[in-house]
Coordinates of C-alpha atoms in Angstrom, one line a residue:
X29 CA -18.9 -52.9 35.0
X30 CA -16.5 -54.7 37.5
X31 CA -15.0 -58.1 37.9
X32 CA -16.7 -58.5 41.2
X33 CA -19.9 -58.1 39.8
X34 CA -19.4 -60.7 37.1
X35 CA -17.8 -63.3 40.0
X36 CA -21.1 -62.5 42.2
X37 CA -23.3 -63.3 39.1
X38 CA -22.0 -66.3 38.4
X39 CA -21.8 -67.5 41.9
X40 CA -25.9 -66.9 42.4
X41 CA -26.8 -68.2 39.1
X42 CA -24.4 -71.9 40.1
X43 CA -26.0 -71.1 43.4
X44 CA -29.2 -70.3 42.1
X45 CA -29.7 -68.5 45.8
X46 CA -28.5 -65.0 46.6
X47 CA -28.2 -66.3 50.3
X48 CA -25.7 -69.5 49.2
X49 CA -24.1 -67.2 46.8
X50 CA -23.1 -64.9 49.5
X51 CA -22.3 -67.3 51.7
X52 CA -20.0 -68.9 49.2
X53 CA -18.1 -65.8 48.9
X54 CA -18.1 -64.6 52.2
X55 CA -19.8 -61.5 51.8
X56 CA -23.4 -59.8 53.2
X57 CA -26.4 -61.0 51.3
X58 CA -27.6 -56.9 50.9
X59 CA -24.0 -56.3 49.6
X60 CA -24.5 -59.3 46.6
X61 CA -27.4 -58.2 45.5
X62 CA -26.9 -54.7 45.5
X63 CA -24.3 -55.2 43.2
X64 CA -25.9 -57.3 40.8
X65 CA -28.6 -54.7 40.4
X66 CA -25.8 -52.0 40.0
X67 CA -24.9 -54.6 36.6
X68 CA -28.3 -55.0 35.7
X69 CA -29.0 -51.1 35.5
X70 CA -25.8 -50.6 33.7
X71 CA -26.6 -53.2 31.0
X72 CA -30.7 -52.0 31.0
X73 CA -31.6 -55.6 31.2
X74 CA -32.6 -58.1 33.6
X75 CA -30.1 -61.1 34.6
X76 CA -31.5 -62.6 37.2
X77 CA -35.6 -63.8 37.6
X78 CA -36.2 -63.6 41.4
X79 CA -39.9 -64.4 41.1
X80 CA -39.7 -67.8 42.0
X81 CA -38.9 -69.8 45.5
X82 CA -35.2 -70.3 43.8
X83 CA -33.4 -67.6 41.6
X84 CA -32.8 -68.5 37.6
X85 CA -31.3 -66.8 35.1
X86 CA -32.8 -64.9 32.0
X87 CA -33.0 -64.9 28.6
X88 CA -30.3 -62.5 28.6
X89 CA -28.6 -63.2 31.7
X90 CA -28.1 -66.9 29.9
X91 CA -26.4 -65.4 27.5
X92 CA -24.3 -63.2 29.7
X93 CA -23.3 -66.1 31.2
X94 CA -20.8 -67.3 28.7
X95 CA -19.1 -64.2 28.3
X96 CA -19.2 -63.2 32.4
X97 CA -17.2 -67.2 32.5
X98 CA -14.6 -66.1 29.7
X99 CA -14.1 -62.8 31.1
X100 CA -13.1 -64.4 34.7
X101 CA -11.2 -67.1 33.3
X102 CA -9.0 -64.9 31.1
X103 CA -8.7 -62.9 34.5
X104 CA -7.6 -65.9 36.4
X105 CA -5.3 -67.0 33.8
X106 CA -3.8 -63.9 33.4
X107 CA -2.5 -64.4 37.2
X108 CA -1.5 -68.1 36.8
X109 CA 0.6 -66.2 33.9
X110 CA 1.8 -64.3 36.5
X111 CA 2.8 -67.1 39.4
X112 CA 4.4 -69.5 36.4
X113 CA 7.0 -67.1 36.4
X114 CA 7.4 -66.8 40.0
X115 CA 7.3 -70.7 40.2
X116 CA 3.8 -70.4 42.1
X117 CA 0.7 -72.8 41.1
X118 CA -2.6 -71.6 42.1
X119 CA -6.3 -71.8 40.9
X120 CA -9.0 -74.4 40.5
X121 CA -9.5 -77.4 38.6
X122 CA -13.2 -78.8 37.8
X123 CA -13.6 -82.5 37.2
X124 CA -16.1 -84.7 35.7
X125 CA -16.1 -88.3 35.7
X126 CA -18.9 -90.6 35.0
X127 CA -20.3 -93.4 37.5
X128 CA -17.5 -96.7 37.7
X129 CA -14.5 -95.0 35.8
X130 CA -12.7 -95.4 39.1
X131 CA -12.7 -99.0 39.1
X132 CA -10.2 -101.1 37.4
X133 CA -8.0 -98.4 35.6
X134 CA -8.2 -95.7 37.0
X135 CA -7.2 -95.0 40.1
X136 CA -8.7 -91.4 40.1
X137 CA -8.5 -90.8 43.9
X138 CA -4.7 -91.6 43.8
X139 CA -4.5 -89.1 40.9
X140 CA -6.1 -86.5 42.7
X141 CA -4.3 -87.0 46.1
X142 CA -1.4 -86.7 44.0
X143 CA -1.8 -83.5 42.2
X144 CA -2.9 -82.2 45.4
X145 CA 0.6 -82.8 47.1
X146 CA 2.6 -81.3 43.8
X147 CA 0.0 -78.2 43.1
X148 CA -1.5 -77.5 47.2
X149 CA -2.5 -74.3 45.9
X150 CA -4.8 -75.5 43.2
X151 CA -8.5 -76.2 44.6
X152 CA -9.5 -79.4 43.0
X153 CA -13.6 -80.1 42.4
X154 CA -15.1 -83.6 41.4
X155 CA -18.3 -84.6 40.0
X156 CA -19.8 -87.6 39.0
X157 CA -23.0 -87.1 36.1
X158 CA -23.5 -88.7 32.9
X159 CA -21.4 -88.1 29.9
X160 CA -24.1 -86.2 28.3
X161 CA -24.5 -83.5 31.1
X162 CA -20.6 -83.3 31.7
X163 CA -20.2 -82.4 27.6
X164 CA -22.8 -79.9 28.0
X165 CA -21.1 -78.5 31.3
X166 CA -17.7 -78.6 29.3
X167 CA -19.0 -76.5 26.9
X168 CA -20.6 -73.9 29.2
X169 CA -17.5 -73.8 31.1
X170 CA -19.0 -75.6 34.2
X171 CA -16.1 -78.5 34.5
X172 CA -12.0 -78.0 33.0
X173 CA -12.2 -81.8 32.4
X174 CA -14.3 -84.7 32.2
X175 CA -14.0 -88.6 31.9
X176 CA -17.1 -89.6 30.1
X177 CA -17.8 -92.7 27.4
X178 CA -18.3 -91.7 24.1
X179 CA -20.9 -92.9 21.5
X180 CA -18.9 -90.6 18.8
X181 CA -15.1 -89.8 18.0
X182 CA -16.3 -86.3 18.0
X183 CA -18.6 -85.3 20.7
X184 CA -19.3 -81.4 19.9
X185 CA -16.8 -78.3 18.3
X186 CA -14.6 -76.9 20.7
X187 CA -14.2 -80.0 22.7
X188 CA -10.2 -81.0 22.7
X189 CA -10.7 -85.6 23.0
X190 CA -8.0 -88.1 24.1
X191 CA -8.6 -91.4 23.9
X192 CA -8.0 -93.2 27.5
X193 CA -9.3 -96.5 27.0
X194 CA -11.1 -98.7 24.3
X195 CA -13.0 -101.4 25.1
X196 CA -15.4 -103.9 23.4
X197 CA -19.0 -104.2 25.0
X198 CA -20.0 -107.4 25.8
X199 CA -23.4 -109.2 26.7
X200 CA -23.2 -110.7 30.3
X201 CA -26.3 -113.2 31.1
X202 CA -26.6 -116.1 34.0
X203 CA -24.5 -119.0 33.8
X204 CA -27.4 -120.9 32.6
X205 CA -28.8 -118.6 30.0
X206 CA -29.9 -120.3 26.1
X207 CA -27.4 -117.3 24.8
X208 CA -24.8 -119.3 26.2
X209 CA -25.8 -122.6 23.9
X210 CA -24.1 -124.5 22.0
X211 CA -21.6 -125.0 24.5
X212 CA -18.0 -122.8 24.0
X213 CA -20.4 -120.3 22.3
X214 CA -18.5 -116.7 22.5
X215 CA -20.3 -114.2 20.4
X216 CA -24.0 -113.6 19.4
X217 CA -25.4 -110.8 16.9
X218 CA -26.9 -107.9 17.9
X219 CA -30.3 -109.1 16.6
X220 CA -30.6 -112.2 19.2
X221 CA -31.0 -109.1 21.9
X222 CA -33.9 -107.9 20.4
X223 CA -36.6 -110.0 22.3
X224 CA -34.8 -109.9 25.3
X225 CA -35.1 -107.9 27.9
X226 CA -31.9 -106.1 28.3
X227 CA -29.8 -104.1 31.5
X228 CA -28.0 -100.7 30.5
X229 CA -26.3 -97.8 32.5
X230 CA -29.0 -94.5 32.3
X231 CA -29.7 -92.6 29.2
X232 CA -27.3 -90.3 28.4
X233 CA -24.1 -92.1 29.2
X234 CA -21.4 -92.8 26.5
X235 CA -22.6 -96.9 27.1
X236 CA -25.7 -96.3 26.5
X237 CA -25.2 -94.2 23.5
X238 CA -23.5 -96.6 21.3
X239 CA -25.5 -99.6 22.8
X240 CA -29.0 -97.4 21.1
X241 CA -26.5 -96.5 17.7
X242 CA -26.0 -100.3 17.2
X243 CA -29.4 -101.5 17.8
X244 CA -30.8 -98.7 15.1
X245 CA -28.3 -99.9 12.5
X246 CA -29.3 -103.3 13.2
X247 CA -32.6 -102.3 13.1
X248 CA -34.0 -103.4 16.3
X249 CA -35.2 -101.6 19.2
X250 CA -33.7 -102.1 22.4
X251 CA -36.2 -103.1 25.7
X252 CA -34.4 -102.0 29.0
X253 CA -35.7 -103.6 31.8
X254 CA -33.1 -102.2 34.4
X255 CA -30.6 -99.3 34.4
X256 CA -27.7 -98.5 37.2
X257 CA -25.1 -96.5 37.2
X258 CA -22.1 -98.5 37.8
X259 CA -21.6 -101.5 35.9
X260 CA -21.1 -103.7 38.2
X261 CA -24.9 -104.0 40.0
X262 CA -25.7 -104.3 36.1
X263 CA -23.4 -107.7 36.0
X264 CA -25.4 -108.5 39.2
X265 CA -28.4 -107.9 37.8
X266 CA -27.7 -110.3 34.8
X267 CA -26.1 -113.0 36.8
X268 CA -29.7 -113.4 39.1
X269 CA -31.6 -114.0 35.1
X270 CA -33.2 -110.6 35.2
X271 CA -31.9 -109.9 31.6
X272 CA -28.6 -109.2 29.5
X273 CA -26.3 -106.5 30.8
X274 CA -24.7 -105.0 28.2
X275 CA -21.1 -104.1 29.9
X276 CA -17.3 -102.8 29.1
X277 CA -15.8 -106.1 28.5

């Protein structure tokens, strides 16, 4: 078994195309697979299913997968060992962030642009998903780092959390919604949502996950009329009388 076998597995399952995955690593389409079959004979079990208009991974190949990841990342950090001491900063950097978290706070492009000019030799990846699809990509070793919204303090074992920012959620409706009566009116219970029809970001976001907590422990269930992905075509949305958004304050 070699590491170039492991990299070229990986690549085609992320791929899911021998063709892309060769591509991607600037080698002969024959020569990837060719390889790969080489692993597969010297394990005695298929990795790859090839049956299909796209290729998947196995049963078995899934869970090669994890430990094909941790052997190449002990690899890579073996030479970023290596170039610390040599004063050299190299290797690559996945990031998740979910829909919006540039607005307002962060400023992520600025943060990128400016890692980029310290650490030029580090290849820098971003991705925008939902937080549920970047904790599941954390885990599999798909992304280093991800900015999601959190329904719980303590998302999944293995999963290091630090705290960026912690808002309230607030209910946003039209300037001449009954919600808004008496006049100077600036909270409602939970409960006075229940008939309405309300505006959320997708399922699977860290929003949306405490938004469906608190209505089960109020003991109502939520009617979304509308979702988006960033917040602010839900405040839109809300200020036109289509519904409540519920929105970071």
């Amino acid at each position: 078994m070699e590491l170039r076998q492991l990299r070229y597995f990986v690549t085609v399952v992320e791929e899911a195309s021998f063709t892309r995955a060769a591509a991607r690593l600037h080698l002969a389409q024959p020569g990837v697979s060719a390889q790969i079959r080489q692993l597969e004979r010297e394990l005695g079990q298929p990795l790859l299913d090839r049956s299909g208009r796209s290729v998947t991974v196995t049963e078995v190949g899934e869970a090669v997968l994890a430990y094909a990841r941790t052997a190449l990342g002990a690899v890579e950090g073996i030479r970023q060992t290596v170039d610390e001491f040599t004063g050299l900063l190299r290797g690559r950097v996945a990031l998740g962030l979910v829909s919006g978290a540039s607005i307002g706070a962060f400023d992520v492009p600025a943060l990128l642009a400016d890692f980029h000019d310290d650490h030029p030799r580090v290849e820098i990846s971003l991705t925008e998903d939902t937080s549920e699809r970047m904790l599941a990509a954390l885990c599999d070793g798909a992304l280093d780092i991800a900015v999601i919204g959190l329904a719980e303090e303590d998302p999944l074992p293995g999963i290091a959390l630090q705290i960026l920012i912690d808002v309230p959620l607030v209910a946003a409706v039209a300037p001449d919604d009954p919600l808004l009566a008496p006049p100077g009116r600036t909270s409602v219970p939970l409960a006075a949502l229940g008939d309405r029809p309300l505006i959320s970001l997708p399922r699977g976001t860290g929003l949306r996950g405490v938004l469906e907590r608190a209505c089960a422990q109020a003991g109502i269930r939520p009617r979304i009329a509308f979702e988006a992905a960033a917040p602010p075509v839900l405040a839109q949305l809300a200020a036109r009388g289509l519904g409540v958004a519920v929105l970071p304050a």
